[in-house]
Short mmCIF file of C-alpha atoms in Angstrom, two decimals:
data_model
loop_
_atom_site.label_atom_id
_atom_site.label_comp_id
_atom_site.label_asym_id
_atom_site.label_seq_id
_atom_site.Cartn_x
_atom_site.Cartn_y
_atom_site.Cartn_z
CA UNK A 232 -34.80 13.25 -21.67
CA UNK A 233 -33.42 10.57 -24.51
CA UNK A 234 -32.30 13.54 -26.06
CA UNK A 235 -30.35 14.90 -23.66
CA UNK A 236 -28.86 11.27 -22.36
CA UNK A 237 -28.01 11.37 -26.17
CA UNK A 238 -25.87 13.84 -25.84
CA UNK A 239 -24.51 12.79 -22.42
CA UNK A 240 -23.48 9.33 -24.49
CA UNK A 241 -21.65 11.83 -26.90
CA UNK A 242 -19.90 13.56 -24.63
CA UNK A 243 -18.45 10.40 -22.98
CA UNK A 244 -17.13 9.64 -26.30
CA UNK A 245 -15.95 12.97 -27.05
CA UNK A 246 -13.91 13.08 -23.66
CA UNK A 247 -12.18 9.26 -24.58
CA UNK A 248 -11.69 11.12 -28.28
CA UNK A 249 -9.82 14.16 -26.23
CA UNK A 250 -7.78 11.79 -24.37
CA UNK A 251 -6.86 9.57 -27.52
CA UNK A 252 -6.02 12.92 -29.70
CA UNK A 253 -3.50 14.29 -26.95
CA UNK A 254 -1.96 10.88 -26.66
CA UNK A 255 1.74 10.69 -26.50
CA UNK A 256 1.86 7.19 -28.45
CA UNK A 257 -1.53 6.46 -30.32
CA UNK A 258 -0.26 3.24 -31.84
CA UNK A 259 0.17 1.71 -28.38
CA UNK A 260 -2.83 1.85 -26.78
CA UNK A 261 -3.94 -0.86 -25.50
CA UNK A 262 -7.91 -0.50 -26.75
CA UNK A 263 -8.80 -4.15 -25.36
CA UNK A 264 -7.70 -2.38 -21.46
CA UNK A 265 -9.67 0.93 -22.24
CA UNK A 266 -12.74 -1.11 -23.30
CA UNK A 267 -12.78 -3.49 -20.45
CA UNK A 268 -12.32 -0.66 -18.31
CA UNK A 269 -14.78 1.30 -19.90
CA UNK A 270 -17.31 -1.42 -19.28
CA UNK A 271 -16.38 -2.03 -15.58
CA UNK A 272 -16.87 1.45 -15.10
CA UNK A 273 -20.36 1.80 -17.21
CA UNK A 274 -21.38 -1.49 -14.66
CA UNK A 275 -20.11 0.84 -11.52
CA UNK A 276 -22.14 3.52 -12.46
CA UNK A 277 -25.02 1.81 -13.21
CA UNK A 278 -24.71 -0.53 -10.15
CA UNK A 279 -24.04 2.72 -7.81
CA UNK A 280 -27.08 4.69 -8.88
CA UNK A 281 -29.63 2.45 -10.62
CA UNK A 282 -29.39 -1.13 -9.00
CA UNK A 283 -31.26 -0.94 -5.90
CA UNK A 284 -28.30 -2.80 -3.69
CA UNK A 285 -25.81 -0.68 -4.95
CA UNK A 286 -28.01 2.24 -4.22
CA UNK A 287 -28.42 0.99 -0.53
CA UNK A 288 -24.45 0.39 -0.30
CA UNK A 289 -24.26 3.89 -1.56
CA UNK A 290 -26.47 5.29 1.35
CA UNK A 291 -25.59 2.90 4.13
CA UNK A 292 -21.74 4.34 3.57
CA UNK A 293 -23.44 8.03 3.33
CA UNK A 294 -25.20 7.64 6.52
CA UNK A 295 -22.34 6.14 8.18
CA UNK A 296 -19.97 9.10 7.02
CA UNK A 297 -22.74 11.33 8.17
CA UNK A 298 -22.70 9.77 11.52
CA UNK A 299 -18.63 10.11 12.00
CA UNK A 300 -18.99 13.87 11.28
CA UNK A 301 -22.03 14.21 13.32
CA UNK A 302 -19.76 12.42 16.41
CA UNK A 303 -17.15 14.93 15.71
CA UNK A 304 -19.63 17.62 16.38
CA UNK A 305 -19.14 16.28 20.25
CA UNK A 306 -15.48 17.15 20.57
CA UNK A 307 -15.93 20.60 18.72
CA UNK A 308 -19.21 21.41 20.74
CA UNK A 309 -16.84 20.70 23.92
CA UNK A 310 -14.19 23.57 23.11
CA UNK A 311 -17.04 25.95 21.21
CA UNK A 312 -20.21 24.99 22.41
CA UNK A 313 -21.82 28.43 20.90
CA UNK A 314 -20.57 27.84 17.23
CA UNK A 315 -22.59 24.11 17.16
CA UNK A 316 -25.74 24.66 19.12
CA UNK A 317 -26.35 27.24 16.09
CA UNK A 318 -29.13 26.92 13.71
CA UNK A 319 -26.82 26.70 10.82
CA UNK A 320 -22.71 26.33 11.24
CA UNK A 321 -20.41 28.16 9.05
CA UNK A 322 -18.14 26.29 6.86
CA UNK A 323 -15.19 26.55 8.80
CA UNK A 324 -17.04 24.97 11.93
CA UNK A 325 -19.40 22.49 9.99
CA UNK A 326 -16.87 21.14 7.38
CA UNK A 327 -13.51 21.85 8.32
CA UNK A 328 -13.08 20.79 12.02
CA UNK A 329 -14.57 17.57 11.53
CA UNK A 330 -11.18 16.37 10.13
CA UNK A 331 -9.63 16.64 13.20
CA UNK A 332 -11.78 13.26 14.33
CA UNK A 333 -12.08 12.22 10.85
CA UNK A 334 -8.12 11.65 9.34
CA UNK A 335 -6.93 10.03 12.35
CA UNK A 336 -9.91 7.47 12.50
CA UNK A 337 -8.44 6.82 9.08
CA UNK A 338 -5.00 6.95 10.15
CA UNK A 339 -5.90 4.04 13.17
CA UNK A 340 -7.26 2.05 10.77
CA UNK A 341 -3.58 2.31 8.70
CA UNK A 342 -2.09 1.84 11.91
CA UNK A 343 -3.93 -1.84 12.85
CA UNK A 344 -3.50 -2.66 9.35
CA UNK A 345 -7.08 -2.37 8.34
CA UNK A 346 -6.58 0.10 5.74
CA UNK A 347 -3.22 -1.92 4.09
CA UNK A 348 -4.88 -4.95 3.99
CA UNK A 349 -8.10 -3.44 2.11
CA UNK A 350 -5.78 -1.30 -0.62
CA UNK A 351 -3.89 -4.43 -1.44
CA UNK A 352 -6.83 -6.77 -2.12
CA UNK A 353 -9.08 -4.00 -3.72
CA UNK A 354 -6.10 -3.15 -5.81
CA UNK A 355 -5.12 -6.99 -6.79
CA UNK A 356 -8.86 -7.74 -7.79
CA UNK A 357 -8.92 -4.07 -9.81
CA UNK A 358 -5.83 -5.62 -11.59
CA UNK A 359 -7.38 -8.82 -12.67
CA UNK A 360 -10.50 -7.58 -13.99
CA UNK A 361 -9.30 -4.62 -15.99
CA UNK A 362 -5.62 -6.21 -16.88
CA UNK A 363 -4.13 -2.73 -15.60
CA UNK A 364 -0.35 -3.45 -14.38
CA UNK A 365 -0.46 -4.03 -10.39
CA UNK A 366 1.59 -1.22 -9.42
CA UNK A 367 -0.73 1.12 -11.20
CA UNK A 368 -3.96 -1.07 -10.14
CA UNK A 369 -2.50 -1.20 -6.59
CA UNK A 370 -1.49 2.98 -6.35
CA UNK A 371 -5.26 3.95 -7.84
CA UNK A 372 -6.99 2.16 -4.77
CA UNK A 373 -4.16 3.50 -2.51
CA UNK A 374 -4.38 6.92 -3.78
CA UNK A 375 -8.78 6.85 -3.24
CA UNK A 376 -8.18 6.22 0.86
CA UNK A 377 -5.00 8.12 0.97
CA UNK A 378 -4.60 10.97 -1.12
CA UNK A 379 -2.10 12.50 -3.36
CA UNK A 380 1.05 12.82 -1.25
CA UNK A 381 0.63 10.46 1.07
CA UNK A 382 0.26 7.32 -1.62
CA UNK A 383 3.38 8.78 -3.38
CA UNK A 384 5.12 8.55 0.26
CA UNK A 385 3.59 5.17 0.94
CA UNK A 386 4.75 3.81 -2.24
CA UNK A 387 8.44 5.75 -2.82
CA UNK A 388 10.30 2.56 -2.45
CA UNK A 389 8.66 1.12 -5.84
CA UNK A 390 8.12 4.44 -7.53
CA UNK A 391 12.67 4.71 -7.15
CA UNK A 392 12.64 1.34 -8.83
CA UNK A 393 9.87 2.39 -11.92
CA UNK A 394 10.90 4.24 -15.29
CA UNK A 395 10.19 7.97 -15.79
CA UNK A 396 7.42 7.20 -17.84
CA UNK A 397 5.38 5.29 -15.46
CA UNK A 398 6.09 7.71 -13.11
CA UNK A 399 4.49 9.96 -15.08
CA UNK A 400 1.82 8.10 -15.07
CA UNK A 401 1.18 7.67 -11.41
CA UNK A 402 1.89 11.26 -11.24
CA UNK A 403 -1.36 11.88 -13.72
CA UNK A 404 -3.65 9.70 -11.69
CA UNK A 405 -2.92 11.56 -8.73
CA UNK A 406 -4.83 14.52 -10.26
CA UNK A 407 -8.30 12.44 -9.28
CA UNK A 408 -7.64 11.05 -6.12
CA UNK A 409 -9.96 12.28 -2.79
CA UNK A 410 -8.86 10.94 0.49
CA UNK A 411 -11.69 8.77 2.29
CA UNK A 412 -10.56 11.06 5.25
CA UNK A 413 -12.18 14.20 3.26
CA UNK A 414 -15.04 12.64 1.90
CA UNK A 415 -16.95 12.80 5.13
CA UNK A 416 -16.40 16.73 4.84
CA UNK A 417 -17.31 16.76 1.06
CA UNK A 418 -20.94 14.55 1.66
CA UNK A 419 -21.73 17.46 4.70
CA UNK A 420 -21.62 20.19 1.60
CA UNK A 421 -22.82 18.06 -1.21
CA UNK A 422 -25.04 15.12 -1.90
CA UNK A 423 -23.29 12.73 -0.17
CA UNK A 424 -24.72 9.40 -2.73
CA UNK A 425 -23.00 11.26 -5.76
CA UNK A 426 -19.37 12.24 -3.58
CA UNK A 427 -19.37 8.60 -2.76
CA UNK A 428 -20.11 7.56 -6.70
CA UNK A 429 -17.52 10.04 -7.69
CA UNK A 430 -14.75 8.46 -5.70
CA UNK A 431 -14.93 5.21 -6.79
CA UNK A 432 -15.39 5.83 -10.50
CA UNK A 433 -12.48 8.18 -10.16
CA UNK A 434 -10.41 5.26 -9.39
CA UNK A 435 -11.38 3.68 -13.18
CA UNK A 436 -11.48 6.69 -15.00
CA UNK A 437 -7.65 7.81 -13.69
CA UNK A 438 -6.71 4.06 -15.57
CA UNK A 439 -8.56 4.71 -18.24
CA UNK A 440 -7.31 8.44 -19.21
CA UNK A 441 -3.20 7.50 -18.16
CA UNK A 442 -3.78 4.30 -20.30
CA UNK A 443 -5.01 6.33 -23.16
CA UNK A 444 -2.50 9.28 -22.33
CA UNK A 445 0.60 8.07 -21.59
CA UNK A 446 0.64 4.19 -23.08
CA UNK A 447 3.58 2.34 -21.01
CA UNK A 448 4.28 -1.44 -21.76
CA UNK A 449 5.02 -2.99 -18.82
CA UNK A 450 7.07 -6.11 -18.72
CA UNK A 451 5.97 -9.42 -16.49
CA UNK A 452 9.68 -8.71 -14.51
CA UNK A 453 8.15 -5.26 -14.12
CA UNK A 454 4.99 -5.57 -13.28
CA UNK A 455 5.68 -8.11 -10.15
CA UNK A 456 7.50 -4.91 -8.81
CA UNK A 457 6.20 -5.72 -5.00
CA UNK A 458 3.61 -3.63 -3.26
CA UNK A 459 3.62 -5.01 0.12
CA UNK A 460 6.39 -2.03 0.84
CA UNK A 461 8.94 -1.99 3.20
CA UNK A 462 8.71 -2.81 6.52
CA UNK A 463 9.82 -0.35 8.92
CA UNK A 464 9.65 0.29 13.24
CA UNK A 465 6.05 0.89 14.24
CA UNK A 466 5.67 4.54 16.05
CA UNK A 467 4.12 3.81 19.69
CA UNK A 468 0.43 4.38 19.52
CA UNK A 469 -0.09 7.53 21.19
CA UNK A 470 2.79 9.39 20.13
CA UNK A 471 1.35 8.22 15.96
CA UNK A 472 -2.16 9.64 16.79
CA UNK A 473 -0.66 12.66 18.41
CA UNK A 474 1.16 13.71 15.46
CA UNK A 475 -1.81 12.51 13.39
CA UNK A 476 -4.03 15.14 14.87
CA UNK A 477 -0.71 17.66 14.77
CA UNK A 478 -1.12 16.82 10.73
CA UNK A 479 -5.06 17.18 10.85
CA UNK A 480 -5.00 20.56 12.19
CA UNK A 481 -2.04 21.71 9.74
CA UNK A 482 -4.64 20.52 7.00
CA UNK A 483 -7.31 22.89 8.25
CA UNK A 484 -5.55 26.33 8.12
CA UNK A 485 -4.14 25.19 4.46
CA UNK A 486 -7.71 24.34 3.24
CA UNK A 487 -8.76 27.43 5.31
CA UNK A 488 -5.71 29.80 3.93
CA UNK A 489 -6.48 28.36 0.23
CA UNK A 490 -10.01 29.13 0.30
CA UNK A 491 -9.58 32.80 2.05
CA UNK A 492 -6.91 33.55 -0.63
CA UNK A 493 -8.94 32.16 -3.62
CA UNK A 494 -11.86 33.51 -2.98
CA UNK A 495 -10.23 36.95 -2.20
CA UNK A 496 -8.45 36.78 -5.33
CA UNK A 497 -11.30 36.14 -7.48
CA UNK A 498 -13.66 38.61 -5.99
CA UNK A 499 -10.87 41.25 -6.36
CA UNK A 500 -10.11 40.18 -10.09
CA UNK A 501 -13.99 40.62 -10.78
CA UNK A 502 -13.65 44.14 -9.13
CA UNK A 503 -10.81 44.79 -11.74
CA UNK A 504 -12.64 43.52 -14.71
CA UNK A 505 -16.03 45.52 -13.63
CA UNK A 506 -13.63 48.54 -14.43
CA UNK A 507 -13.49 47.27 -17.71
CA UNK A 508 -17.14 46.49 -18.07
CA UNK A 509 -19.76 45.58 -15.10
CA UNK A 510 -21.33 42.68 -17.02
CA UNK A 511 -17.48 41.01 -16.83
CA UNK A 512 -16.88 38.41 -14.38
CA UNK A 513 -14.38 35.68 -13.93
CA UNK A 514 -16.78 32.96 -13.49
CA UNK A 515 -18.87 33.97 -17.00
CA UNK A 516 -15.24 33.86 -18.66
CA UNK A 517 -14.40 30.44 -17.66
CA UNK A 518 -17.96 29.56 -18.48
CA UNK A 519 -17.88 30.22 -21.41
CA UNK A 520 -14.44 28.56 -21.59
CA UNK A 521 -15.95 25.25 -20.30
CA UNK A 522 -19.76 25.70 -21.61
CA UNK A 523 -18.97 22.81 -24.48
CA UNK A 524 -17.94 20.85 -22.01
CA UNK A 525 -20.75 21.09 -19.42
CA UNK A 526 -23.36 20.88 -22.06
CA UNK A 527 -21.37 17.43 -23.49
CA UNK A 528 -22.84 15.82 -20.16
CA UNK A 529 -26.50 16.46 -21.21
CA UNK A 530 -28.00 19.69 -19.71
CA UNK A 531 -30.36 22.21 -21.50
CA UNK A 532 -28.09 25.50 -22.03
CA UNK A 533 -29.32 27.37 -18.81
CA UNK A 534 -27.95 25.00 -16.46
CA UNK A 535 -24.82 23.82 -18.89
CA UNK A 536 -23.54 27.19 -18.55
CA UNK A 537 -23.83 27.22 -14.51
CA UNK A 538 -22.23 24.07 -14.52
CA UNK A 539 -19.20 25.52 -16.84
CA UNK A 540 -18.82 28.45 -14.35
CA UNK A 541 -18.04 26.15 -11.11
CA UNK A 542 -16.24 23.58 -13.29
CA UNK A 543 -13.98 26.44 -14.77
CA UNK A 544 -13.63 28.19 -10.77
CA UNK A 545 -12.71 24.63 -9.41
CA UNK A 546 -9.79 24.28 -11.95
CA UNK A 547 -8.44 27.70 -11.32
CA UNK A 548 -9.59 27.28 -6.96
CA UNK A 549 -10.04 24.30 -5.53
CA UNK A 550 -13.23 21.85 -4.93
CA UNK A 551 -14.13 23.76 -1.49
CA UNK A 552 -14.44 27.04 -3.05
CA UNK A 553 -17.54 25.78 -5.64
CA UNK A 554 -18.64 23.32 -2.80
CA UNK A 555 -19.15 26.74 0.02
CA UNK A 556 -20.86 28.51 -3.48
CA UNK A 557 -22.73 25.36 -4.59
CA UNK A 558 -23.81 23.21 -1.76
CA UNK A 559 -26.44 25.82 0.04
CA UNK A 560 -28.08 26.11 -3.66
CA UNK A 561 -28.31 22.72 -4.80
CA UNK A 562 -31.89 22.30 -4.07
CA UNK A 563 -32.72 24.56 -7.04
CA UNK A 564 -30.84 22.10 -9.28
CA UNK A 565 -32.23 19.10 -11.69
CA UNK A 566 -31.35 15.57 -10.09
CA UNK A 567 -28.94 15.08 -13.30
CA UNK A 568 -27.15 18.55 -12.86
CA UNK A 569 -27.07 18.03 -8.94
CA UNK A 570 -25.48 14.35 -9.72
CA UNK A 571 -22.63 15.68 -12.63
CA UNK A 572 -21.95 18.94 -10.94
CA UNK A 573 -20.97 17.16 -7.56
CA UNK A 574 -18.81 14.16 -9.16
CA UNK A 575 -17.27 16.67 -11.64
CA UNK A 576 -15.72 18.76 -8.42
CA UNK A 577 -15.23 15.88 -6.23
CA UNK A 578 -11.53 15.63 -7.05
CA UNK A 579 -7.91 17.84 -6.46
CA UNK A 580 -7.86 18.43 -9.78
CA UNK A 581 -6.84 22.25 -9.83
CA UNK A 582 -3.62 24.29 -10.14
CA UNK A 583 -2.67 23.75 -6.39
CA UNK A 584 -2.65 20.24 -6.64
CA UNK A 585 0.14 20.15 -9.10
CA UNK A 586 2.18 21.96 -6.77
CA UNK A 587 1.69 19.31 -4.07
CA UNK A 588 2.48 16.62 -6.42
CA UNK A 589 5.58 17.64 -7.25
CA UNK A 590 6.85 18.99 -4.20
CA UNK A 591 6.21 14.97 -2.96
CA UNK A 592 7.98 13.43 -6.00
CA UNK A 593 10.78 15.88 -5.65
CA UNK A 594 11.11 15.47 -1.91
CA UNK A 595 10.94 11.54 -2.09
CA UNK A 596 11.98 10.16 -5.88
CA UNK A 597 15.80 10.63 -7.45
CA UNK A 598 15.77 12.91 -10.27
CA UNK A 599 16.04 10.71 -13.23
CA UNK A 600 13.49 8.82 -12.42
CA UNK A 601 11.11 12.10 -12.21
CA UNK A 602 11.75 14.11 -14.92
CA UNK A 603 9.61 13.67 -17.43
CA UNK A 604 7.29 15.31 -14.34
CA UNK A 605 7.99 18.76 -14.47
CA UNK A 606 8.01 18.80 -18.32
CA UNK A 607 4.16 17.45 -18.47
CA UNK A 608 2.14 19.55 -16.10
CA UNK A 609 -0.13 20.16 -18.77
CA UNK A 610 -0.69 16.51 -19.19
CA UNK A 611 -1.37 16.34 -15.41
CA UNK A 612 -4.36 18.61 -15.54
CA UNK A 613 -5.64 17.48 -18.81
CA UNK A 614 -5.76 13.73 -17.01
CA UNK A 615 -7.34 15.21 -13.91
CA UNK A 616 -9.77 17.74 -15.72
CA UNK A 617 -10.54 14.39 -17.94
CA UNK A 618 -11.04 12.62 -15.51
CA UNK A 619 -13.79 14.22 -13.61
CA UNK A 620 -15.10 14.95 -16.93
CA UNK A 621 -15.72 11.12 -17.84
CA UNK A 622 -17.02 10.44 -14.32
CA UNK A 623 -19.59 13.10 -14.73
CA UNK A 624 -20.75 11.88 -18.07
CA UNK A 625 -20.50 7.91 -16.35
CA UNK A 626 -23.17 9.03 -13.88
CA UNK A 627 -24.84 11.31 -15.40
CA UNK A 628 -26.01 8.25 -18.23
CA UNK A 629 -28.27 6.49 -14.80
CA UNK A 630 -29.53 10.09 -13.23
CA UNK A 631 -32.27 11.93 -14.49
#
């Protein structure tokens, strides 16, 4: 074990090296915030899956997401009673429709002002123990309960009044974000303690990747930009959670469309390379891509190079794709693969996501203040594959 924990210690220095070596301004990073970040985030981990009250947080929130999707089960069972009262549901019935109870719940809470009053606080607290500027420390706790698009609609009154560059960097730490909405669908496929753990050292990780990425110096005008937002007419209740649900269902043929069409795609591009020689698959060629990688977070070579397969399909897929392969299997795992492999995919950090991201900046952000966008995808997915990289090796240091 030491020796492999060893090696997990490397690899989380190894990732912060990647990050540093790809920086666009080495000379201004701002070591004192990566450290103290760094050591917020080692006390997360450790707090989330060694301290026994962390531990029970941990479970008390799995159980209760557990107990949302198993309510949803009520409204599905009403319209297709005979594909719940099944011995085991498929993935479109056992994952997928639950978000149909699950985002609006989330989206009532916006509405009442729950969810508002919880991002600003959490975000205002994450900005005075790290020293993070509070846009950035704000948007990373907005982005955790929201998602990608809808934190960079939230917030497109102070992303027109920020730089390009720091645009860039909320555009980065997008990458990493999971809605709270889906998390209730990712803990049904996958241990729900680690998806939980993943989320929230996510948020950390995306500061301390951008901050060693893309170094911005903020000044103090700048960094009281508000982010209380702008007020606007409330939508009457019912016609809100209407087109909530409207949105929910949309949501559900994408993820269901995206995972047809991926896993089509791949099975027909393994059918193409078996032409070329049967041993030839997609998933051993990104392994072996992403086996360095996957070993870096301390497993022996067997199960490093299973890990570097589903790491390597959830870049070029999605998450749901290695979730529908992984989650039936994961009893077979070691506690310490089960524990990286699920915080490593629990994130939109794939080829799709870019798309989304920049469609929403486009859509909602003038031009100039957007352009260094387009012109860094590459530094988007190196952030997000970083990312779940360091919160993999994080975790993986307190589960054996």
């Amino acid at each position: 074990m030491y020796l492999y924990l060893g090696i997990n210690l490397l690899g989380l220095l190894v990732f912060i090296g990647i990050a540093t070596a790809f920086s666009k301004k080495r000379k201004e990073i701002s070591w004192k915030t990566v450290g103290v970040l760094a050591l917020f985030n080692l006390f997360l981990a450790w707090f989330l899956t060694s301290f026994f009250v962390g531990r029970n947080i941990v479970l008390f929130l799995a159980a209760g997401f557990q107990w949302v999707v198993d309510v949803s089960y009520t409204g599905i069972a009403f319209a297709f009673p005979d594909w719940v009262h099944v011995e085991h549901m498929n993935f479109f019935t056992g994952a997928l429709l639950p978000i149909l109870m699950i985002v609006p719940l989330f989206d009532i809470l916006s509405y009442i002002g729950v969810m508002p009053f919880i991002i600003r606080w959490a975000g205002k607290l994450l900005s005075k123990i790290t020293g993070v500027p509070h846009f950035e420390s704000f948007f990373a706790i907005e982005m955790m309960f929201l998602g990608n698009a809808e934190a960079i609609a939230v917030s497109k009154f102070q992303l027109r009044a920020m730089n390009a560059q720091r645009n860039l960097t909320v555009a980065m730490m997008t990458m990493s974000c999971v809605p709270a909405a889906v998390v209730g669908v990712y803990a049904k496929i996958m241990p729900a303690e680690f998806v939980l753990t993943a989320v929230t050292l996510n948020v950390v990780n995306a500061l301390i990747v951008t901050t060693l990425l893309n170094p911005v110096k903020v000044s103090e005008e700048e960094d009281n930009l508000s982010i209380t937002g702008h007020k606007r007419e409330r939508e009457p209740f019912f016609s809100f959670l209407g087109n909530s649900i409207i949105s929910s269902g949309r949501l559900i043929l994408i993820i269901v469309a995206m995972v047809i069409a991926f896993v089509a795609l791949v099975a027909l591009i393994d059918q193409l390379l078996a032409l070329i020689n049967p041993a030839v698959s997609l998933e051993k060629m990104l392994g072996f891509v992403m086996f360095p990688f996957a070993w870096l977070l301390g497993l022996d070579f067997g199960e490093a190079f299973q890990l570097a397969e589903y790491m390597g399909m959830k870049i070029v897929t999605n998450e749901f794709v290695v979730m529908g392969q992984a989650g039936p299997i994961m009893d077979t795992f070691s506690r310490h693969m089960q524990a990286v492999l699920t915080v490593f995919v629990t994130s939109f950090a794939n080829f799709a996501s870019v798309g989304v991201i920049l469609s929403a900046f486009k859509g909602l952000i003038d031009e100039d203040r957007i352009y260094l966008i387009p012109k860094n995808v590459g530094y988007m997915m190196l952030s997000g594959i970083l990312v779940s990289l360091l919160s993999a090796a994080f975790a993986g240091l307190f589960i054996w």
